PDB file of C-alpha atoms in Angstrom:
ATOM      1  CA  PHE A  23       8.621  -2.138   2.399  1.00 93.00           C
ATOM      2  CA  PHE A  24       8.364  -0.960   5.801  1.00 93.00           C
ATOM      3  CA  ARG A  25      12.343  -0.600   5.447  1.00 94.00           C
ATOM      4  CA  ALA A  26      11.306   1.969   2.781  1.00 94.00           C
ATOM      5  CA  ILE A  27       8.793   3.683   4.157  1.00 95.00           C
ATOM      6  CA  SER A  28      11.022   4.231   7.395  1.00 94.00           C
ATOM      7  CA  PHE A  29      13.909   5.777   5.278  1.00 94.00           C
ATOM      8  CA  SER A  30      11.326   8.012   3.178  1.00 93.00           C
ATOM      9  CA  LEU A  31       9.840   9.712   6.091  1.00 93.00           C
ATOM     10  CA  THR A  32      12.667   9.510   8.890  1.00 93.00           C
ATOM     11  CA  ASN A  33      15.526   9.081   6.240  1.00 92.00           C
ATOM     12  CA  SER A  34      16.780   5.585   8.029  1.00 92.00           C
ATOM     13  CA  GLU A  35      15.508   2.092   7.740  1.00 92.00           C
ATOM     14  CA  ASP A  36      16.321   2.059  11.707  1.00 92.00           C
ATOM     15  CA  PHE A  37      12.294   2.352  12.396  1.00 92.00           C
ATOM     16  CA  HIS A  38      11.070  -0.453   9.958  1.00 92.00           C
ATOM     17  CA  ASP A  39       9.707  -2.351  12.690  1.00 91.00           C
ATOM     18  CA  ILE A  40       7.732   0.710  14.274  1.00 93.00           C
ATOM     19  CA  PHE A  41       5.671   1.086  11.115  1.00 94.00           C
ATOM     20  CA  CYS A  42       5.514  -2.524  11.074  1.00 92.00           C
ATOM     21  CA  LEU A  43       3.432  -2.597  13.959  1.00 92.00           C
ATOM     22  CA  ALA A  44       1.857   0.651  13.253  1.00 94.00           C
ATOM     23  CA  VAL A  45       0.040  -0.566  10.257  1.00 94.00           C
ATOM     24  CA  CYS A  46      -0.773  -3.656  11.825  1.00 93.00           C
ATOM     25  CA  ASP A  47      -2.822  -2.338  14.577  1.00 94.00           C
ATOM     26  CA  HIS A  48      -4.659   0.448  12.196  1.00 95.00           C
ATOM     27  CA  LEU A  49      -5.390  -2.503  10.066  1.00 94.00           C
ATOM     28  CA  ARG A  50      -6.930  -4.466  13.082  1.00 93.00           C
ATOM     29  CA  ASN A  51      -8.659  -0.967  14.409  1.00 95.00           C
ATOM     30  CA  ASN A  52     -10.048  -0.611  10.743  1.00 94.00           C
ATOM     31  CA  LYS A  53     -10.969  -4.167   9.725  1.00 92.00           C
ATOM     32  CA  ASP A  54     -14.393  -3.173   8.046  1.00 92.00           C
ATOM     33  CA  LEU A  55     -12.295  -0.595   5.671  1.00 92.00           C
ATOM     34  CA  PHE A  56      -9.774  -3.177   4.952  1.00 92.00           C
ATOM     35  CA  LEU A  57     -12.085  -6.734   4.430  1.00 90.00           C
ATOM     36  CA  PRO A  58     -12.593  -5.434   0.621  1.00 90.00           C
ATOM     37  CA  ILE A  59      -9.027  -5.469  -0.080  1.00 89.00           C
ATOM     38  CA  VAL A  60      -8.203  -8.849   1.871  1.00 89.00           C
ATOM     39  CA  ARG A  61      -7.022 -11.677  -1.009  1.00 80.00           C
ATOM     40  CA  ASN A  62      -9.730 -13.883  -1.895  1.00 76.00           C
ATOM     41  CA  GLY A  63      -9.318 -17.053   0.611  1.00 75.00           C
ATOM     42  CA  GLU A  64      -8.411 -15.346   3.467  1.00 81.00           C
ATOM     43  CA  GLN A  65     -11.687 -14.105   4.548  1.00 84.00           C
ATOM     44  CA  SER A  66     -10.904 -11.508   7.483  1.00 89.00           C
ATOM     45  CA  VAL A  67      -8.563  -9.253   7.919  1.00 91.00           C
ATOM     46  CA  ASP A  68      -7.362 -11.308  11.325  1.00 89.00           C
ATOM     47  CA  ASN A  69      -6.762 -14.541   8.947  1.00 88.00           C
ATOM     48  CA  HIS A  70      -4.876 -11.999   6.164  1.00 89.00           C
ATOM     49  CA  MET A  71      -2.380 -11.085   9.361  1.00 87.00           C
ATOM     50  CA  LEU A  72      -2.130 -14.926  10.577  1.00 86.00           C
ATOM     51  CA  THR A  73      -1.599 -15.913   6.869  1.00 85.00           C
ATOM     52  CA  SER A  74       0.956 -12.963   6.250  1.00 85.00           C
ATOM     53  CA  ASN A  75       3.008 -13.325   9.176  1.00 83.00           C
ATOM     54  CA  MET A  76       2.824  -9.666   9.681  1.00 80.00           C
ATOM     55  CA  SER A  77       3.627  -9.969  13.574  1.00 73.00           C
ATOM     56  CA  LYS A  78       6.700 -11.371  12.630  1.00 77.00           C
ATOM     57  CA  ASP A  79       9.923  -9.609  11.755  1.00 76.00           C
ATOM     58  CA  GLY A  80      11.247  -9.851   8.521  1.00 75.00           C
ATOM     59  CA  ALA A  81       7.493 -10.501   6.805  1.00 78.00           C
ATOM     60  CA  TRP A  82       6.783  -8.964   3.146  1.00 85.00           C
ATOM     61  CA  ALA A  83       4.055  -6.658   2.878  1.00 89.00           C
ATOM     62  CA  THR A  84       1.463  -7.478   0.614  1.00 89.00           C
ATOM     63  CA  GLU A  85      -1.284  -5.318  -1.174  1.00 91.00           C
ATOM     64  CA  VAL A  86      -3.170  -4.855   2.058  1.00 93.00           C
ATOM     65  CA  GLU A  87      -0.442  -3.468   3.861  1.00 94.00           C
ATOM     66  CA  ILE A  88       0.532  -0.659   1.112  1.00 94.00           C
ATOM     67  CA  PHE A  89      -3.164   0.118   1.369  1.00 95.00           C
ATOM     68  CA  GLY A  90      -2.954   0.003   5.188  1.00 95.00           C
ATOM     69  CA  MET A  91      -0.124   2.603   4.744  1.00 95.00           C
ATOM     70  CA  ALA A  92      -1.370   4.635   2.871  1.00 94.00           C
ATOM     71  CA  HIS A  93      -4.854   5.383   4.714  1.00 93.00           C
ATOM     72  CA  PHE A  94      -2.706   5.181   7.814  1.00 94.00           C
ATOM     73  CA  LEU A  95      -0.195   7.781   6.598  1.00 93.00           C
ATOM     74  CA  ASN A  96      -2.862   9.511   4.358  1.00 91.00           C
ATOM     75  CA  VAL A  97      -1.024   9.701   1.724  1.00 91.00           C
ATOM     76  CA  ASP A  98      -1.024   7.970  -1.714  1.00 92.00           C
ATOM     77  CA  ILE A  99       1.791   5.579  -2.197  1.00 93.00           C
ATOM     78  CA  TYR A 100       2.895   5.040  -5.709  1.00 93.00           C
ATOM     79  CA  THR A 101       4.905   1.606  -6.652  1.00 93.00           C
ATOM     80  CA  PHE A 102       6.895   1.136 -10.131  1.00 91.00           C
ATOM     81  CA  SER A 103       6.365  -2.404 -10.856  1.00 86.00           C
ATOM     82  CA  GLY A 104       6.597  -3.809 -14.284  1.00 86.00           C
ATOM     83  CA  GLY A 105       7.264  -0.997 -16.188  1.00 87.00           C
ATOM     84  CA  GLN A 106       3.799   0.778 -14.354  1.00 89.00           C
ATOM     85  CA  TRP A 107       2.990   2.438 -11.682  1.00 91.00           C
ATOM     86  CA  LEU A 108       0.147   1.499  -9.409  1.00 92.00           C
ATOM     87  CA  ARG A 109      -1.274   3.830  -6.806  1.00 92.00           C
ATOM     88  CA  PHE A 110      -2.582   2.747  -3.356  1.00 93.00           C
ATOM     89  CA  SER A 111      -4.312   5.644  -1.863  1.00 91.00           C
ATOM     90  CA  ALA A 112      -6.191   6.326   1.349  1.00 89.00           C
ATOM     91  CA  VAL A 113      -8.981   7.609  -0.642  1.00 90.00           C
ATOM     92  CA  ASP A 114      -9.078   4.077  -2.202  1.00 89.00           C
ATOM     93  CA  VAL A 115      -9.951   2.618   1.388  1.00 89.00           C
ATOM     94  CA  ASP A 116     -11.817   5.017   2.752  1.00 89.00           C
ATOM     95  CA  PRO A 117     -13.528   8.215   0.379  1.00 86.00           C
ATOM     96  CA  SER A 118     -13.773  10.140   2.742  1.00 84.00           C
ATOM     97  CA  ALA A 119     -10.403  10.398   3.303  1.00 82.00           C
ATOM     98  CA  HIS A 120      -7.906  13.810   1.935  1.00 77.00           C
ATOM     99  CA  LYS A 121      -4.625  13.650   1.125  1.00 63.00           C
ATOM    100  CA  ASP A 122      -3.089  16.102   2.748  1.00 64.00           C
ATOM    101  CA  ARG A 123       0.603  14.977   3.210  1.00 70.00           C
ATOM    102  CA  GLY A 124       1.961  14.221  -0.183  1.00 83.00           C
ATOM    103  CA  SER A 125       2.896  10.950  -1.774  1.00 90.00           C
ATOM    104  CA  ILE A 126       5.251   8.529  -1.413  1.00 92.00           C
ATOM    105  CA  TYR A 127       7.111   6.904  -4.587  1.00 93.00           C
ATOM    106  CA  LEU A 128       8.765   3.150  -4.184  1.00 94.00           C
ATOM    107  CA  ASN A 129      10.604   1.335  -6.784  1.00 90.00           C
ATOM    108  CA  GLN A 130       9.212  -2.408  -6.438  1.00 89.00           C
ATOM    109  CA  CYS A 131      12.524  -4.755  -7.404  1.00 83.00           C
ATOM    110  CA  MET A 132      12.805  -8.165  -7.146  1.00 74.00           C
ATOM    111  CA  GLU A 133       9.577  -9.874  -5.505  1.00 72.00           C
ATOM    112  CA  ASN A 134       9.097  -7.988  -2.601  1.00 74.00           C
ATOM    113  CA  HIS A 135      11.522  -5.436  -2.210  1.00 81.00           C
ATOM    114  CA  TYR A 136      11.018  -1.531  -2.607  1.00 88.00           C
ATOM    115  CA  ASN A 137      13.792   0.813  -2.819  1.00 85.00           C
ATOM    116  CA  VAL A 138      12.846   4.480  -2.310  1.00 88.00           C
ATOM    117  CA  VAL A 139      12.342   6.574  -5.678  1.00 89.00           C
ATOM    118  CA  VAL A 140      13.892  10.886  -5.172  1.00 80.00           C
ATOM    119  CA  ALA A 141      13.172  11.357  -8.560  1.00 74.00           C
ATOM    120  CA  VAL A 142       9.938  10.850 -10.965  1.00 69.00           C
ATOM    121  CA  SER A 143      10.714  12.043 -14.614  1.00 65.00           C
ATOM    122  CA  ARG A 144       8.144  13.860 -16.633  1.00 55.00           C
ATOM    123  CA  GLU A 145       8.181  10.973 -19.210  1.00 56.00           C
ATOM    124  CA  ASN A 146       7.827   8.076 -16.685  1.00 48.00           C
ATOM    125  CA  SER A 147       5.135  10.268 -14.510  1.00 49.00           C
ATOM    126  CA  VAL A 148       1.808   8.683 -13.592  1.00 50.00           C
ATOM    127  CA  LYS A 149      -1.297   9.542 -16.102  1.00 46.00           C
ATOM    128  CA  GLU A 150      -3.716  11.033 -14.079  1.00 43.00           C
ATOM    129  CA  ASN A 151      -7.582   9.772 -14.307  1.00 40.00           C
ATOM    130  CA  THR A 152      -9.493  12.369 -15.631  1.00 33.00           C
ATOM    131  CA  LYS A 153     -12.861  11.097 -14.617  1.00 35.00           C
ATOM    132  CA  PRO A 154     -12.721   9.810 -10.771  1.00 38.00           C
ATOM    133  CA  GLN A 155     -13.932   6.325 -10.165  1.00 41.00           C
ATOM    134  CA  LYS A 156     -15.669   4.619  -7.895  1.00 38.00           C
ATOM    135  CA  GLU A 157     -14.523   2.941  -4.940  1.00 41.00           C
ATOM    136  CA  LYS A 158     -15.697  -0.213  -5.718  1.00 46.00           C
ATOM    137  CA  GLU A 159     -14.289  -0.282  -9.422  1.00 50.00           C
ATOM    138  CA  VAL A 160     -10.706   0.802  -7.961  1.00 45.00           C
ATOM    139  CA  ARG A 161     -10.626  -1.971  -5.750  1.00 47.00           C
ATOM    140  CA  ASN A 162     -11.969  -4.528  -8.013  1.00 52.00           C
ATOM    141  CA  GLU A 163      -9.640  -3.523 -10.770  1.00 51.00           C
ATOM    142  CA  TYR A 164      -6.615  -4.177  -8.684  1.00 46.00           C
ATOM    143  CA  LYS A 165      -7.584  -7.098  -7.149  1.00 48.00           C
ATOM    144  CA  LYS A 166      -7.965  -8.440 -10.674  1.00 52.00           C
ATOM    145  CA  THR A 167      -4.107  -7.408 -11.606  1.00 48.00           C
ATOM    146  CA  MET A 168      -3.018  -8.586  -8.641  1.00 47.00           C
ATOM    147  CA  GLN A 169      -4.688 -12.165  -9.388  1.00 51.00           C
ATOM    148  CA  GLU A 170      -3.481 -11.956 -13.295  1.00 49.00           C
ATOM    149  CA  SER A 171       0.331 -11.644 -12.093  1.00 44.00           C
TER     150      SER A 171
END
C-alpha cells in the first residue's frame, strides 16, 4: 500500500517508508478521529498500532491506515477488490474535511498488495451516491463489509 501511494504521488516507490511513518504519526495525533474505524478488539489507536506492527518496515496497511492516508492527504482513495471499488475518504473520517486534491486509485491484488491504477474505464467506474450518507452509517457499513470478508 505505501509503495503504491509513494509511486502514485512521486513516481517512485522509494518513499514508502516516509509515507508509512507520516500516516502512523497522523493516526497517533488524531486518535479521536480514527477510534471509530479501529477494528473490534483493538479498543484504541495505540493498540491497533501495536497489533498491526505499523512501526516496523514491511507491515501491511489495514483499512485504518488507508482511511488515515486519505485523511492525511485530504483525498479519496479507491481500492478495487473482489470486483468492486471501495472508497476511503477523508470526509468519512472527518465530515469537515474538504476533498481538494483529487483521488488515488489502487488495485488490491492478492491479499495485501496494491498496484496503482492509471486509468479507469467508464463501464467500471464507481457509482456515485445520489444521496449523501451520514458518517456513522458509512463507517458501520464498511466495518460490516470488512468483518464479513
